[in-house]
Amino acid sequence: MMGWPDGVGRRVLPETDSTMAEATRIAPELTGPEWILALNQTAARGRRGRHWAMPEGSFAASLVMRPGGGPAQAALRSFVASLALREAFLAIGVPAGAIRLKWPNDVLLNGGKVAGILLESLGSAQGVSHLVIGIGVNLAAAPDRSMVEAHALPPVSLRDQTGLQITPEAFLCPLAAAFDRIERQFATYGFAPIRTEWLSHAARLGDTVTARTAREETTGVFETVDEAGSIVLETSRGRRVIPAAEIYF
């Protein structure tokens, strides 16, 4: 098992409203990156303010860090986090072929959603002062299917799919170590090697998918992810580059 990364803080809370909110509260006092793990959340949230269901034994943590660069650069940490989650799953014994990465910020296990990532930037128009990366993982149980939106992938848990049992505290260590290593790679070599690695594990690459935004829905073949992290679809009307959307298979 990987050791805890040097220079990275860690705090474990029995309960909080949400690790994202706690990370925002403590950000001004921090001198380096810090992970906040909560064993229970009373007001967890997912993308676009959706309620985040947290069955008992689930993993809920946020990393608060100073990313450097602007908002576009900060947003690429979703790919760093996806790869770190994959590496953490491998470290605890999940077969590599069972894990796929779904653009922009989900991790799939045997085709179902086992983990999700949420990014929030803190700062002003002049730049990003802090980045908060929230990560939720269904370790012991998955939310009921009725709690997810229509047409979304079914939620699954690590225990149900693999028989593996691990506590949130134990899962945090390989995740933090993997994130630290990949973040250092990102800082040294940029997004290109991260993008290449992510694409090698991408779910439904080369298949037809639907990208849905608040304004439109686009269906096409998932061709690639570009240098800015946008999904590229080959559609009946030509090539479309979409920076943010919900993807449906």
PDB file of C-alpha atoms in Angstrom:
ATOM      1  CA  MET A   1       0.000   0.000   0.000  1.00  0.00           C
ATOM      2  CA  MET A   2       1.276   3.466  -0.889  1.00  0.00           C
ATOM      3  CA  GLY A   3       2.419   5.788   1.905  1.00  0.00           C
ATOM      4  CA  TRP A   4       0.993   9.207   2.665  1.00  0.00           C
ATOM      5  CA  PRO A   5       2.520  11.928   0.436  1.00  0.00           C
ATOM      6  CA  ASP A   6       4.940  14.409   1.979  1.00  0.00           C
ATOM      7  CA  GLY A   7       3.684  17.938   2.494  1.00  0.00           C
ATOM      8  CA  VAL A   8       0.001  17.042   2.187  1.00  0.00           C
ATOM      9  CA  GLY A   9      -2.333  17.556   5.140  1.00  0.00           C
ATOM     10  CA  ARG A  10      -5.082  15.230   6.269  1.00  0.00           C
ATOM     11  CA  ARG A  11      -8.063  15.668   8.570  1.00  0.00           C
ATOM     12  CA  VAL A  12     -10.796  13.105   9.241  1.00  0.00           C
ATOM     13  CA  LEU A  13     -14.157  14.362  10.500  1.00  0.00           C
ATOM     14  CA  PRO A  14     -16.833  12.143  12.065  1.00  0.00           C
ATOM     15  CA  GLU A  15     -19.453  14.396  10.457  1.00  0.00           C
ATOM     16  CA  THR A  16     -19.766  17.657   8.525  1.00  0.00           C
ATOM     17  CA  ASP A  17     -22.285  19.357   6.265  1.00  0.00           C
ATOM     18  CA  SER A  18     -20.123  18.687   3.200  1.00  0.00           C
ATOM     19  CA  THR A  19     -16.415  18.277   2.664  1.00  0.00           C
ATOM     20  CA  MET A  20     -16.628  20.836  -0.158  1.00  0.00           C
ATOM     21  CA  ALA A  21     -18.032  23.420   2.256  1.00  0.00           C
ATOM     22  CA  GLU A  22     -15.477  22.537   4.926  1.00  0.00           C
ATOM     23  CA  ALA A  23     -12.654  22.856   2.387  1.00  0.00           C
ATOM     24  CA  THR A  24     -13.899  26.324   1.435  1.00  0.00           C
ATOM     25  CA  ARG A  25     -14.007  27.365   5.085  1.00  0.00           C
ATOM     26  CA  ILE A  26     -10.459  26.250   5.912  1.00  0.00           C
ATOM     27  CA  ALA A  27      -8.781  27.227   2.619  1.00  0.00           C
ATOM     28  CA  PRO A  28      -7.554  30.679   3.769  1.00  0.00           C
ATOM     29  CA  GLU A  29      -5.648  29.201   6.720  1.00  0.00           C
ATOM     30  CA  LEU A  30      -3.835  26.434   4.833  1.00  0.00           C
ATOM     31  CA  THR A  31      -0.194  26.593   3.798  1.00  0.00           C
ATOM     32  CA  GLY A  32      -0.313  23.514   1.549  1.00  0.00           C
ATOM     33  CA  PRO A  33      -2.716  20.997   0.020  1.00  0.00           C
ATOM     34  CA  GLU A  34      -5.017  19.208   2.450  1.00  0.00           C
ATOM     35  CA  TRP A  35      -7.477  16.322   2.271  1.00  0.00           C
ATOM     36  CA  ILE A  36     -10.698  16.456   4.294  1.00  0.00           C
ATOM     37  CA  LEU A  37     -12.475  13.123   4.778  1.00  0.00           C
ATOM     38  CA  ALA A  38     -15.938  12.936   6.352  1.00  0.00           C
ATOM     39  CA  LEU A  39     -17.446   9.715   7.644  1.00  0.00           C
ATOM     40  CA  ASN A  40     -20.883  11.309   7.343  1.00  0.00           C
ATOM     41  CA  GLN A  41     -22.212  14.321   5.440  1.00  0.00           C
ATOM     42  CA  THR A  42     -25.481  16.048   6.228  1.00  0.00           C
ATOM     43  CA  ALA A  43     -25.682  18.307   3.161  1.00  0.00           C
ATOM     44  CA  ALA A  44     -23.580  16.661   0.473  1.00  0.00           C
ATOM     45  CA  ARG A  45     -23.973  17.839  -3.088  1.00  0.00           C
ATOM     46  CA  GLY A  46     -22.964  16.725  -6.554  1.00  0.00           C
ATOM     47  CA  ARG A  47     -22.703  18.472  -9.904  1.00  0.00           C
ATOM     48  CA  ARG A  48     -25.049  21.397 -10.595  1.00  0.00           C
ATOM     49  CA  GLY A  49     -26.154  21.453  -6.958  1.00  0.00           C
ATOM     50  CA  ARG A  50     -27.743  18.002  -7.045  1.00  0.00           C
ATOM     51  CA  HIS A  51     -28.169  16.110  -3.785  1.00  0.00           C
ATOM     52  CA  TRP A  52     -25.400  13.546  -3.255  1.00  0.00           C
ATOM     53  CA  ALA A  53     -26.591  10.330  -1.621  1.00  0.00           C
ATOM     54  CA  MET A  54     -24.107   8.881   0.856  1.00  0.00           C
ATOM     55  CA  PRO A  55     -24.882   5.350   2.076  1.00  0.00           C
ATOM     56  CA  GLU A  56     -23.106   4.234   5.233  1.00  0.00           C
ATOM     57  CA  GLY A  57     -19.478   3.287   4.596  1.00  0.00           C
ATOM     58  CA  SER A  58     -19.155   5.537   1.542  1.00  0.00           C
ATOM     59  CA  PHE A  59     -16.064   7.595   0.823  1.00  0.00           C
ATOM     60  CA  ALA A  60     -16.532  11.376   0.798  1.00  0.00           C
ATOM     61  CA  ALA A  61     -13.471  13.603   0.696  1.00  0.00           C
ATOM     62  CA  SER A  62     -12.278  16.900  -0.715  1.00  0.00           C
ATOM     63  CA  LEU A  63      -8.791  18.057  -1.552  1.00  0.00           C
ATOM     64  CA  VAL A  64      -8.150  21.782  -1.278  1.00  0.00           C
ATOM     65  CA  MET A  65      -5.055  23.064  -3.058  1.00  0.00           C
ATOM     66  CA  ARG A  66      -3.485  26.081  -4.730  1.00  0.00           C
ATOM     67  CA  PRO A  67      -3.404  24.992  -8.368  1.00  0.00           C
ATOM     68  CA  GLY A  68      -1.601  27.883 -10.053  1.00  0.00           C
ATOM     69  CA  GLY A  69      -2.716  29.046 -13.483  1.00  0.00           C
ATOM     70  CA  GLY A  70      -6.200  30.090 -14.522  1.00  0.00           C
ATOM     71  CA  PRO A  71      -9.620  28.412 -14.417  1.00  0.00           C
ATOM     72  CA  ALA A  72      -9.053  26.400 -17.610  1.00  0.00           C
ATOM     73  CA  GLN A  73      -5.869  24.890 -16.200  1.00  0.00           C
ATOM     74  CA  ALA A  74      -7.553  24.191 -12.857  1.00  0.00           C
ATOM     75  CA  ALA A  75     -10.405  22.345 -14.586  1.00  0.00           C
ATOM     76  CA  LEU A  76      -7.967  19.794 -16.010  1.00  0.00           C
ATOM     77  CA  ARG A  77      -7.550  18.401 -12.482  1.00  0.00           C
ATOM     78  CA  SER A  78     -10.687  16.343 -13.114  1.00  0.00           C
ATOM     79  CA  PHE A  79      -8.506  14.155 -15.342  1.00  0.00           C
ATOM     80  CA  VAL A  80      -5.792  13.991 -12.676  1.00  0.00           C
ATOM     81  CA  ALA A  81      -8.425  12.941 -10.121  1.00  0.00           C
ATOM     82  CA  SER A  82      -9.918  10.325 -12.475  1.00  0.00           C
ATOM     83  CA  LEU A  83      -6.531   8.714 -13.035  1.00  0.00           C
ATOM     84  CA  ALA A  84      -5.772   8.861  -9.310  1.00  0.00           C
ATOM     85  CA  LEU A  85      -9.022   7.064  -8.535  1.00  0.00           C
ATOM     86  CA  ARG A  86      -8.205   4.386 -11.085  1.00  0.00           C
ATOM     87  CA  GLU A  87      -4.744   3.911  -9.562  1.00  0.00           C
ATOM     88  CA  ALA A  88      -6.225   3.704  -6.053  1.00  0.00           C
ATOM     89  CA  PHE A  89      -8.675   1.023  -7.159  1.00  0.00           C
ATOM     90  CA  LEU A  90      -5.843  -0.967  -8.706  1.00  0.00           C
ATOM     91  CA  ALA A  91      -3.825  -0.622  -5.487  1.00  0.00           C
ATOM     92  CA  ILE A  92      -6.575  -2.294  -3.446  1.00  0.00           C
ATOM     93  CA  GLY A  93      -7.017  -5.171  -5.882  1.00  0.00           C
ATOM     94  CA  VAL A  94      -9.662  -4.156  -8.436  1.00  0.00           C
ATOM     95  CA  PRO A  95      -8.936  -5.746 -11.849  1.00  0.00           C
ATOM     96  CA  ALA A  96      -7.712  -3.155 -14.358  1.00  0.00           C
ATOM     97  CA  GLY A  97     -10.199  -4.210 -17.019  1.00  0.00           C
ATOM     98  CA  ALA A  98     -13.132  -3.511 -14.717  1.00  0.00           C
ATOM     99  CA  ILE A  99     -12.416   0.228 -14.468  1.00  0.00           C
ATOM    100  CA  ARG A 100     -13.242   2.790 -17.157  1.00  0.00           C
ATOM    101  CA  LEU A 101     -13.205   6.592 -17.021  1.00  0.00           C
ATOM    102  CA  LYS A 102     -16.301   8.483 -18.156  1.00  0.00           C
ATOM    103  CA  TRP A 103     -15.910  12.044 -19.401  1.00  0.00           C
ATOM    104  CA  PRO A 104     -15.857  14.446 -17.726  1.00  0.00           C
ATOM    105  CA  ASN A 105     -15.674  13.263 -14.121  1.00  0.00           C
ATOM    106  CA  ASP A 106     -16.994   9.785 -13.337  1.00  0.00           C
ATOM    107  CA  VAL A 107     -15.312   6.431 -12.750  1.00  0.00           C
ATOM    108  CA  LEU A 108     -17.104   3.257 -13.823  1.00  0.00           C
ATOM    109  CA  LEU A 109     -16.779  -0.230 -12.370  1.00  0.00           C
ATOM    110  CA  ASN A 110     -18.144  -3.035 -14.539  1.00  0.00           C
ATOM    111  CA  GLY A 111     -20.153  -0.412 -16.445  1.00  0.00           C
ATOM    112  CA  GLY A 112     -21.819   1.216 -13.432  1.00  0.00           C
ATOM    113  CA  LYS A 113     -20.908   4.468 -11.700  1.00  0.00           C
ATOM    114  CA  VAL A 114     -18.764   3.830  -8.636  1.00  0.00           C
ATOM    115  CA  ALA A 115     -17.213   7.283  -8.160  1.00  0.00           C
ATOM    116  CA  GLY A 116     -17.770  10.907  -9.066  1.00  0.00           C
ATOM    117  CA  ILE A 117     -15.667  14.059  -9.004  1.00  0.00           C
ATOM    118  CA  LEU A 118     -16.722  17.677  -8.409  1.00  0.00           C
ATOM    119  CA  LEU A 119     -14.460  20.705  -8.898  1.00  0.00           C
ATOM    120  CA  GLU A 120     -15.038  24.168  -7.450  1.00  0.00           C
ATOM    121  CA  SER A 121     -12.691  27.127  -7.807  1.00  0.00           C
ATOM    122  CA  LEU A 122     -12.200  29.839  -5.216  1.00  0.00           C
ATOM    123  CA  GLY A 123     -10.867  33.268  -6.106  1.00  0.00           C
ATOM    124  CA  SER A 124     -11.738  36.245  -8.243  1.00  0.00           C
ATOM    125  CA  ALA A 125     -11.807  37.299 -11.870  1.00  0.00           C
ATOM    126  CA  GLN A 126      -8.042  37.772 -11.611  1.00  0.00           C
ATOM    127  CA  GLY A 127      -7.390  34.067 -11.005  1.00  0.00           C
ATOM    128  CA  VAL A 128      -7.955  30.930  -8.974  1.00  0.00           C
ATOM    129  CA  SER A 129      -6.709  31.191  -5.381  1.00  0.00           C
ATOM    130  CA  HIS A 130      -7.758  27.669  -4.372  1.00  0.00           C
ATOM    131  CA  LEU A 131      -9.258  24.630  -6.045  1.00  0.00           C
ATOM    132  CA  VAL A 132     -11.479  22.181  -4.186  1.00  0.00           C
ATOM    133  CA  ILE A 133     -11.747  18.675  -5.640  1.00  0.00           C
ATOM    134  CA  GLY A 134     -14.583  16.654  -4.146  1.00  0.00           C
ATOM    135  CA  ILE A 135     -14.578  12.880  -4.578  1.00  0.00           C
ATOM    136  CA  GLY A 136     -17.336  10.441  -3.672  1.00  0.00           C
ATOM    137  CA  VAL A 137     -16.923   6.672  -3.911  1.00  0.00           C
ATOM    138  CA  ASN A 138     -19.491   3.956  -3.295  1.00  0.00           C
ATOM    139  CA  LEU A 139     -17.326   1.637  -1.227  1.00  0.00           C
ATOM    140  CA  ALA A 140     -19.792  -0.388   0.822  1.00  0.00           C
ATOM    141  CA  ALA A 141     -23.127   0.290  -0.897  1.00  0.00           C
ATOM    142  CA  ALA A 142     -24.594   2.204  -3.822  1.00  0.00           C
ATOM    143  CA  PRO A 143     -27.465   4.707  -3.701  1.00  0.00           C
ATOM    144  CA  ASP A 144     -30.843   3.385  -4.744  1.00  0.00           C
ATOM    145  CA  ARG A 145     -31.411   3.624  -8.496  1.00  0.00           C
ATOM    146  CA  SER A 146     -34.464   5.821  -7.854  1.00  0.00           C
ATOM    147  CA  MET A 147     -32.151   8.535  -6.531  1.00  0.00           C
ATOM    148  CA  VAL A 148     -30.329   9.054  -9.844  1.00  0.00           C
ATOM    149  CA  GLU A 149     -31.695  10.895 -12.846  1.00  0.00           C
ATOM    150  CA  ALA A 150     -33.366   9.119 -15.737  1.00  0.00           C
ATOM    151  CA  HIS A 151     -31.001   7.608 -18.341  1.00  0.00           C
ATOM    152  CA  ALA A 152     -28.000   7.918 -16.020  1.00  0.00           C
ATOM    153  CA  LEU A 153     -25.768   4.909 -15.513  1.00  0.00           C
ATOM    154  CA  PRO A 154     -26.747   2.695 -12.582  1.00  0.00           C
ATOM    155  CA  PRO A 155     -24.786   3.301  -9.376  1.00  0.00           C
ATOM    156  CA  VAL A 156     -22.707   0.364  -8.157  1.00  0.00           C
ATOM    157  CA  SER A 157     -20.508  -0.239  -5.135  1.00  0.00           C
ATOM    158  CA  LEU A 158     -17.030  -1.650  -4.772  1.00  0.00           C
ATOM    159  CA  ARG A 159     -18.191  -4.353  -2.360  1.00  0.00           C
ATOM    160  CA  ASP A 160     -21.115  -5.530  -4.482  1.00  0.00           C
ATOM    161  CA  GLN A 161     -19.088  -5.681  -7.685  1.00  0.00           C
ATOM    162  CA  THR A 162     -15.804  -7.115  -6.401  1.00  0.00           C
ATOM    163  CA  GLY A 163     -16.341  -8.421  -2.870  1.00  0.00           C
ATOM    164  CA  LEU A 164     -13.589  -6.091  -1.662  1.00  0.00           C
ATOM    165  CA  GLN A 165     -14.155  -4.302   1.629  1.00  0.00           C
ATOM    166  CA  ILE A 166     -12.190  -1.220   2.622  1.00  0.00           C
ATOM    167  CA  THR A 167     -12.858   1.637   5.005  1.00  0.00           C
ATOM    168  CA  PRO A 168     -12.926   5.253   3.820  1.00  0.00           C
ATOM    169  CA  GLU A 169      -9.832   5.990   5.924  1.00  0.00           C
ATOM    170  CA  ALA A 170      -7.909   3.135   4.298  1.00  0.00           C
ATOM    171  CA  PHE A 171      -8.978   4.175   0.781  1.00  0.00           C
ATOM    172  CA  LEU A 172      -7.814   7.756   1.310  1.00  0.00           C
ATOM    173  CA  CYS A 173      -4.135   6.787   1.552  1.00  0.00           C
ATOM    174  CA  PRO A 174      -3.691   5.209  -1.929  1.00  0.00           C
ATOM    175  CA  LEU A 175      -5.894   7.914  -3.452  1.00  0.00           C
ATOM    176  CA  ALA A 176      -3.854  10.756  -1.931  1.00  0.00           C
ATOM    177  CA  ALA A 177      -0.586   9.100  -2.956  1.00  0.00           C
ATOM    178  CA  ALA A 178      -1.780   8.550  -6.528  1.00  0.00           C
ATOM    179  CA  PHE A 179      -3.119  12.095  -6.855  1.00  0.00           C
ATOM    180  CA  ASP A 180       0.154  13.543  -5.559  1.00  0.00           C
ATOM    181  CA  ARG A 181       2.204  11.556  -8.071  1.00  0.00           C
ATOM    182  CA  ILE A 182      -0.004  12.421 -11.052  1.00  0.00           C
ATOM    183  CA  GLU A 183      -0.279  16.071 -10.004  1.00  0.00           C
ATOM    184  CA  ARG A 184       3.523  16.288  -9.965  1.00  0.00           C
ATOM    185  CA  GLN A 185       3.570  14.794 -13.457  1.00  0.00           C
ATOM    186  CA  PHE A 186       1.011  17.368 -14.571  1.00  0.00           C
ATOM    187  CA  ALA A 187       3.068  20.224 -13.088  1.00  0.00           C
ATOM    188  CA  THR A 188       6.237  18.994 -14.839  1.00  0.00           C
ATOM    189  CA  TYR A 189       5.007  17.796 -18.224  1.00  0.00           C
ATOM    190  CA  GLY A 190       1.644  19.475 -18.698  1.00  0.00           C
ATOM    191  CA  PHE A 191      -1.641  17.958 -19.776  1.00  0.00           C
ATOM    192  CA  ALA A 192      -0.439  15.963 -22.803  1.00  0.00           C
ATOM    193  CA  PRO A 193       0.659  12.749 -20.986  1.00  0.00           C
ATOM    194  CA  ILE A 194      -2.363  12.968 -18.666  1.00  0.00           C
ATOM    195  CA  ARG A 195      -4.659  13.212 -21.682  1.00  0.00           C
ATOM    196  CA  THR A 196      -2.984  10.243 -23.391  1.00  0.00           C
ATOM    197  CA  GLU A 197      -3.260   8.080 -20.277  1.00  0.00           C
ATOM    198  CA  TRP A 198      -6.861   9.087 -19.642  1.00  0.00           C
ATOM    199  CA  LEU A 199      -7.889   8.286 -23.226  1.00  0.00           C
ATOM    200  CA  SER A 200      -6.374   4.810 -22.922  1.00  0.00           C
ATOM    201  CA  HIS A 201      -8.946   4.072 -20.189  1.00  0.00           C
ATOM    202  CA  ALA A 202     -11.883   6.093 -21.562  1.00  0.00           C
ATOM    203  CA  ALA A 203     -15.374   4.604 -21.536  1.00  0.00           C
ATOM    204  CA  ARG A 204     -17.098   4.347 -24.935  1.00  0.00           C
ATOM    205  CA  LEU A 205     -14.305   5.937 -26.939  1.00  0.00           C
ATOM    206  CA  GLY A 206     -15.256   5.358 -30.587  1.00  0.00           C
ATOM    207  CA  ASP A 207     -18.909   4.715 -29.721  1.00  0.00           C
ATOM    208  CA  THR A 208     -21.973   6.878 -30.225  1.00  0.00           C
ATOM    209  CA  VAL A 209     -22.826   9.003 -27.177  1.00  0.00           C
ATOM    210  CA  THR A 210     -25.134  11.919 -26.416  1.00  0.00           C
ATOM    211  CA  ALA A 211     -23.840  15.151 -24.873  1.00  0.00           C
ATOM    212  CA  ARG A 212     -26.520  17.170 -23.109  1.00  0.00           C
ATOM    213  CA  THR A 213     -26.171  20.767 -21.943  1.00  0.00           C
ATOM    214  CA  ALA A 214     -28.787  23.145 -20.562  1.00  0.00           C
ATOM    215  CA  ARG A 215     -29.389  24.425 -24.108  1.00  0.00           C
ATOM    216  CA  GLU A 216     -28.950  21.517 -26.494  1.00  0.00           C
ATOM    217  CA  GLU A 217     -28.370  17.824 -27.040  1.00  0.00           C
ATOM    218  CA  THR A 218     -25.718  16.517 -29.433  1.00  0.00           C
ATOM    219  CA  THR A 219     -25.299  12.902 -30.527  1.00  0.00           C
ATOM    220  CA  GLY A 220     -22.172  11.679 -32.265  1.00  0.00           C
ATOM    221  CA  VAL A 221     -19.203   9.348 -32.176  1.00  0.00           C
ATOM    222  CA  PHE A 222     -16.859   9.993 -29.243  1.00  0.00           C
ATOM    223  CA  GLU A 223     -13.695  10.763 -31.200  1.00  0.00           C
ATOM    224  CA  THR A 224     -11.317  12.118 -28.542  1.00  0.00           C
ATOM    225  CA  VAL A 225     -10.711  14.635 -25.774  1.00  0.00           C
ATOM    226  CA  ASP A 226      -8.793  17.666 -27.022  1.00  0.00           C
ATOM    227  CA  GLU A 227      -5.876  19.582 -25.485  1.00  0.00           C
ATOM    228  CA  ALA A 228      -8.290  21.730 -23.453  1.00  0.00           C
ATOM    229  CA  GLY A 229     -10.121  18.724 -21.995  1.00  0.00           C
ATOM    230  CA  SER A 230     -13.220  19.171 -24.182  1.00  0.00           C
ATOM    231  CA  ILE A 231     -14.985  16.152 -25.642  1.00  0.00           C
ATOM    232  CA  VAL A 232     -14.913  15.917 -29.442  1.00  0.00           C
ATOM    233  CA  LEU A 233     -17.845  14.278 -31.231  1.00  0.00           C
ATOM    234  CA  GLU A 234     -18.127  13.415 -34.912  1.00  0.00           C
ATOM    235  CA  THR A 235     -21.756  14.200 -35.752  1.00  0.00           C
ATOM    236  CA  SER A 236     -23.937  14.184 -38.863  1.00  0.00           C
ATOM    237  CA  ARG A 237     -23.278  17.935 -39.054  1.00  0.00           C
ATOM    238  CA  GLY A 238     -19.529  17.665 -38.645  1.00  0.00           C
ATOM    239  CA  ARG A 239     -17.048  17.731 -35.801  1.00  0.00           C
ATOM    240  CA  ARG A 240     -18.286  19.252 -32.530  1.00  0.00           C
ATOM    241  CA  VAL A 241     -16.072  20.332 -29.632  1.00  0.00           C
ATOM    242  CA  ILE A 242     -18.011  20.510 -26.366  1.00  0.00           C
ATOM    243  CA  PRO A 243     -16.263  21.907 -23.267  1.00  0.00           C
ATOM    244  CA  ALA A 244     -18.932  20.932 -20.695  1.00  0.00           C
ATOM    245  CA  ALA A 245     -21.898  18.572 -20.812  1.00  0.00           C
ATOM    246  CA  GLU A 246     -23.538  15.512 -19.306  1.00  0.00           C
ATOM    247  CA  ILE A 247     -22.761  12.394 -21.340  1.00  0.00           C
ATOM    248  CA  TYR A 248     -25.252   9.575 -21.904  1.00  0.00           C
ATOM    249  CA  PHE A 249     -24.534   6.228 -23.527  1.00  0.00           C
TER     250      PHE A 249
END
